[in-house]
PDB file of C-alpha atoms and ligand atoms in Angstrom:
ATOM      1  CA  UNK A  25      47.873  99.072 -35.721  1.00  0.00           C
ATOM      2  CA  UNK A  26      45.978 100.822 -32.935  1.00  0.00           C
ATOM      3  CA  UNK A  27      47.744 100.505 -29.601  1.00  0.00           C
ATOM      4  CA  UNK A  28      46.570 100.726 -26.018  1.00  0.00           C
ATOM      5  CA  UNK A  29      46.154 104.330 -24.882  1.00  0.00           C
ATOM      6  CA  UNK A  30      44.367 103.421 -21.655  1.00  0.00           C
ATOM      7  CA  UNK A  31      47.478 102.665 -19.655  1.00  0.00           C
ATOM      8  CA  UNK A  32      50.688 104.558 -20.335  1.00  0.00           C
ATOM      9  CA  UNK A  33      53.015 101.562 -20.057  1.00  0.00           C
ATOM     10  CA  UNK A  34      50.915  99.664 -22.681  1.00  0.00           C
ATOM     11  CA  UNK A  35      51.753 101.945 -25.603  1.00  0.00           C
ATOM     12  CA  UNK A  36      53.314  99.066 -27.577  1.00  0.00           C
ATOM     13  CA  UNK A  37      50.435  96.601 -27.042  1.00  0.00           C
ATOM     14  CA  UNK A  38      47.800  96.188 -29.739  1.00  0.00           C
ATOM     15  CA  UNK A  39      44.340  97.493 -28.895  1.00  0.00           C
ATOM     16  CA  UNK A  40      41.399  95.101 -29.111  1.00  0.00           C
ATOM     17  CA  UNK A  41      38.677  97.532 -27.992  1.00  0.00           C
ATOM     18  CA  UNK A  42      37.937 101.231 -27.770  1.00  0.00           C
ATOM     19  CA  UNK A  43      35.382 103.593 -26.342  1.00  0.00           C
ATOM     20  CA  UNK A  44      34.466 107.117 -27.324  1.00  0.00           C
ATOM     21  CA  UNK A  45      35.531 109.627 -24.706  1.00  0.00           C
ATOM     22  CA  UNK A  46      34.372 113.191 -24.254  1.00  0.00           C
ATOM     23  CA  UNK A  47      34.213 115.041 -27.616  1.00  0.00           C
ATOM     24  CA  UNK A  48      34.504 111.823 -29.567  1.00  0.00           C
ATOM     25  CA  UNK A  49      38.129 110.992 -28.909  1.00  0.00           C
ATOM     26  CA  UNK A  50      38.867 107.305 -29.050  1.00  0.00           C
ATOM     27  CA  UNK A  51      40.440 105.611 -26.072  1.00  0.00           C
ATOM     28  CA  UNK A  52      42.090 102.349 -27.119  1.00  0.00           C
ATOM     29  CA  UNK A  53      42.315  99.389 -24.785  1.00  0.00           C
ATOM     30  CA  UNK A  54      44.419  96.270 -25.114  1.00  0.00           C
ATOM     31  CA  UNK A  55      42.815  92.936 -24.258  1.00  0.00           C
ATOM     32  CA  UNK A  56      44.075  93.059 -20.676  1.00  0.00           C
ATOM     33  CA  UNK A  57      42.749  96.578 -20.060  1.00  0.00           C
ATOM     34  CA  UNK A  58      39.459  95.764 -21.790  1.00  0.00           C
ATOM     35  CA  UNK A  59      39.059  92.683 -19.583  1.00  0.00           C
ATOM     36  CA  UNK A  60      39.165  94.711 -16.374  1.00  0.00           C
ATOM     37  CA  UNK A  61      37.418  97.837 -17.674  1.00  0.00           C
ATOM     38  CA  UNK A  62      34.540  98.719 -15.347  1.00  0.00           C
ATOM     39  CA  UNK A  63      32.010  99.628 -18.038  1.00  0.00           C
ATOM     40  CA  UNK A  64      32.205  96.902 -20.685  1.00  0.00           C
ATOM     41  CA  UNK A  65      28.912  98.068 -22.211  1.00  0.00           C
ATOM     42  CA  UNK A  66      30.737 101.120 -23.586  1.00  0.00           C
ATOM     43  CA  UNK A  67      33.482  99.097 -25.267  1.00  0.00           C
ATOM     44  CA  UNK A  68      33.489  98.523 -29.012  1.00  0.00           C
ATOM     45  CA  UNK A  69      35.579  95.665 -30.355  1.00  0.00           C
ATOM     46  CA  UNK A  70      37.947  96.337 -33.226  1.00  0.00           C
ATOM     47  CA  UNK A  71      37.220  94.018 -36.143  1.00  0.00           C
ATOM     48  CA  UNK A  72      39.473  90.966 -36.274  1.00  0.00           C
ATOM     49  CA  UNK A  73      41.850  90.705 -39.212  1.00  0.00           C
ATOM     50  CA  UNK A  74      40.722  88.155 -41.764  1.00  0.00           C
ATOM     51  CA  UNK A  75      41.788  86.878 -45.136  1.00  0.00           C
ATOM     52  CA  UNK A  76      40.123  84.751 -47.777  1.00  0.00           C
ATOM     53  CA  UNK A  77      40.702  81.019 -47.588  1.00  0.00           C
ATOM     54  CA  UNK A  78      40.206  77.952 -49.757  1.00  0.00           C
ATOM     55  CA  UNK A  79      37.023  75.959 -49.463  1.00  0.00           C
ATOM     56  CA  UNK A  80      35.634  72.924 -51.258  1.00  0.00           C
ATOM     57  CA  UNK A  81      32.206  72.364 -52.753  1.00  0.00           C
ATOM     58  CA  UNK A  82      31.165  68.720 -52.754  1.00  0.00           C
ATOM     59  CA  UNK A  83      28.429  66.805 -54.558  1.00  0.00           C
ATOM     60  CA  UNK A  84      27.669  63.129 -55.078  1.00  0.00           C
ATOM     61  CA  UNK A  85      25.710  61.829 -58.061  1.00  0.00           C
ATOM     62  CA  UNK A  86      24.203  58.361 -58.319  1.00  0.00           C
ATOM     63  CA  UNK A  87      24.088  57.896 -62.082  1.00  0.00           C
ATOM     64  CA  UNK A  88      20.365  58.616 -62.456  1.00  0.00           C
ATOM     65  CA  UNK A  89      20.948  62.280 -63.156  1.00  0.00           C
ATOM     66  CA  UNK A  90      19.885  63.156 -59.643  1.00  0.00           C
ATOM     67  CA  UNK A  91      22.183  64.526 -57.014  1.00  0.00           C
ATOM     68  CA  UNK A  92      22.786  62.672 -53.796  1.00  0.00           C
ATOM     69  CA  UNK A  93      24.386  64.738 -51.073  1.00  0.00           C
ATOM     70  CA  UNK A  94      25.055  68.288 -52.227  1.00  0.00           C
ATOM     71  CA  UNK A  95      26.864  70.786 -50.057  1.00  0.00           C
ATOM     72  CA  UNK A  96      25.922  74.293 -51.095  1.00  0.00           C
ATOM     73  CA  UNK A  97      28.377  75.841 -48.634  1.00  0.00           C
ATOM     74  CA  UNK A  98      32.113  75.379 -48.989  1.00  0.00           C
ATOM     75  CA  UNK A  99      33.947  73.336 -46.358  1.00  0.00           C
ATOM     76  CA  UNK A 100      37.523  73.760 -45.261  1.00  0.00           C
ATOM     77  CA  UNK A 101      40.219  71.230 -46.106  1.00  0.00           C
ATOM     78  CA  UNK A 102      39.973  68.978 -43.062  1.00  0.00           C
ATOM     79  CA  UNK A 103      36.165  69.042 -43.000  1.00  0.00           C
ATOM     80  CA  UNK A 104      35.895  68.095 -46.664  1.00  0.00           C
ATOM     81  CA  UNK A 105      38.330  65.190 -46.240  1.00  0.00           C
ATOM     82  CA  UNK A 106      36.241  63.878 -43.369  1.00  0.00           C
ATOM     83  CA  UNK A 107      32.956  64.366 -45.255  1.00  0.00           C
ATOM     84  CA  UNK A 108      34.116  62.662 -48.470  1.00  0.00           C
ATOM     85  CA  UNK A 109      35.277  59.764 -46.340  1.00  0.00           C
ATOM     86  CA  UNK A 110      31.859  59.572 -44.665  1.00  0.00           C
ATOM     87  CA  UNK A 111      30.176  59.603 -48.096  1.00  0.00           C
ATOM     88  CA  UNK A 112      32.365  56.669 -49.142  1.00  0.00           C
ATOM     89  CA  UNK A 113      34.594  58.364 -51.712  1.00  0.00           C
ATOM     90  CA  UNK A 114      37.333  55.808 -52.512  1.00  0.00           C
ATOM     91  CA  UNK A 115      40.063  58.292 -53.461  1.00  0.00           C
ATOM     92  CA  UNK A 116      39.730  61.442 -51.346  1.00  0.00           C
ATOM     93  CA  UNK A 117      43.403  62.365 -51.585  1.00  0.00           C
ATOM     94  CA  UNK A 118      43.606  62.462 -55.396  1.00  0.00           C
ATOM     95  CA  UNK A 119      40.211  64.133 -55.742  1.00  0.00           C
ATOM     96  CA  UNK A 120      41.289  67.014 -53.507  1.00  0.00           C
ATOM     97  CA  UNK A 121      44.701  67.191 -55.186  1.00  0.00           C
ATOM     98  CA  UNK A 122      42.986  67.595 -58.570  1.00  0.00           C
ATOM     99  CA  UNK A 123      40.611  70.199 -57.158  1.00  0.00           C
ATOM    100  CA  UNK A 124      43.569  72.179 -55.761  1.00  0.00           C
ATOM    101  CA  UNK A 125      45.436  71.967 -59.027  1.00  0.00           C
ATOM    102  CA  UNK A 126      42.517  73.391 -61.018  1.00  0.00           C
ATOM    103  CA  UNK A 127      40.152  75.467 -58.854  1.00  0.00           C
ATOM    104  CA  UNK A 128      36.575  76.362 -59.832  1.00  0.00           C
ATOM    105  CA  UNK A 129      36.094  73.166 -61.817  1.00  0.00           C
ATOM    106  CA  UNK A 130      34.249  70.122 -60.513  1.00  0.00           C
ATOM    107  CA  UNK A 131      36.664  67.179 -60.386  1.00  0.00           C
ATOM    108  CA  UNK A 132      35.292  63.677 -60.112  1.00  0.00           C
ATOM    109  CA  UNK A 133      35.979  60.226 -58.758  1.00  0.00           C
ATOM    110  CA  UNK A 134      33.691  57.500 -60.083  1.00  0.00           C
ATOM    111  CA  UNK A 135      33.005  54.442 -57.958  1.00  0.00           C
ATOM    112  CA  UNK A 136      30.410  52.077 -59.439  1.00  0.00           C
ATOM    113  CA  UNK A 137      27.140  53.978 -59.718  1.00  0.00           C
ATOM    114  CA  UNK A 138      28.396  56.860 -57.615  1.00  0.00           C
ATOM    115  CA  UNK A 139      30.278  59.938 -58.727  1.00  0.00           C
ATOM    116  CA  UNK A 140      31.956  62.158 -56.162  1.00  0.00           C
ATOM    117  CA  UNK A 141      32.564  65.755 -57.182  1.00  0.00           C
ATOM    118  CA  UNK A 142      34.721  68.391 -55.535  1.00  0.00           C
ATOM    119  CA  UNK A 143      35.634  71.911 -56.616  1.00  0.00           C
ATOM    120  CA  UNK A 144      37.975  74.242 -54.793  1.00  0.00           C
ATOM    121  CA  UNK A 145      36.884  77.873 -54.424  1.00  0.00           C
ATOM    122  CA  UNK A 146      38.228  80.919 -52.633  1.00  0.00           C
ATOM    123  CA  UNK A 147      35.832  82.178 -50.004  1.00  0.00           C
ATOM    124  CA  UNK A 148      35.397  84.151 -46.800  1.00  0.00           C
ATOM    125  CA  UNK A 149      36.772  82.534 -43.643  1.00  0.00           C
ATOM    126  CA  UNK A 150      34.962  79.283 -42.902  1.00  0.00           C
ATOM    127  CA  UNK A 151      33.672  78.080 -39.569  1.00  0.00           C
ATOM    128  CA  UNK A 152      35.476  74.993 -38.290  1.00  0.00           C
ATOM    129  CA  UNK A 153      32.913  72.227 -38.800  1.00  0.00           C
ATOM    130  CA  UNK A 154      34.894  69.406 -37.255  1.00  0.00           C
ATOM    131  CA  UNK A 155      38.179  69.339 -35.438  1.00  0.00           C
TER     132      UNK A 155
HETATM  133 ZN1   ZN B 224      46.340  98.213 -21.957  1.00  0.00          ZN
END
């Protein structure tokens, strides 16, 4: 972890930004120091830590061989629950439980002419669609 080297008493605080000083040395700034730094245009933000997360791919089929709503981007857990509910899936909970149990396979719930499909995948961090 890079720590703040801008203010001596901040040596234990994580740095969020840095700038290149004379001869290329890095000066690290914590969030507080970066916030009151007089030349923000020279600051470079350290990348945020990230980790892969689970997402769900959803499709609905209407029995004619054509797809209804198809999401080509994965959605996070709460967004996919909301979306399946909007689409009218009668058993969202079990569909997502099946998808979690066996990832990368399309699991289905059939309701009359409609088939609801969900597959869990591992993906890059997802934007929060609805909260
Ligand atoms: Zn600081």
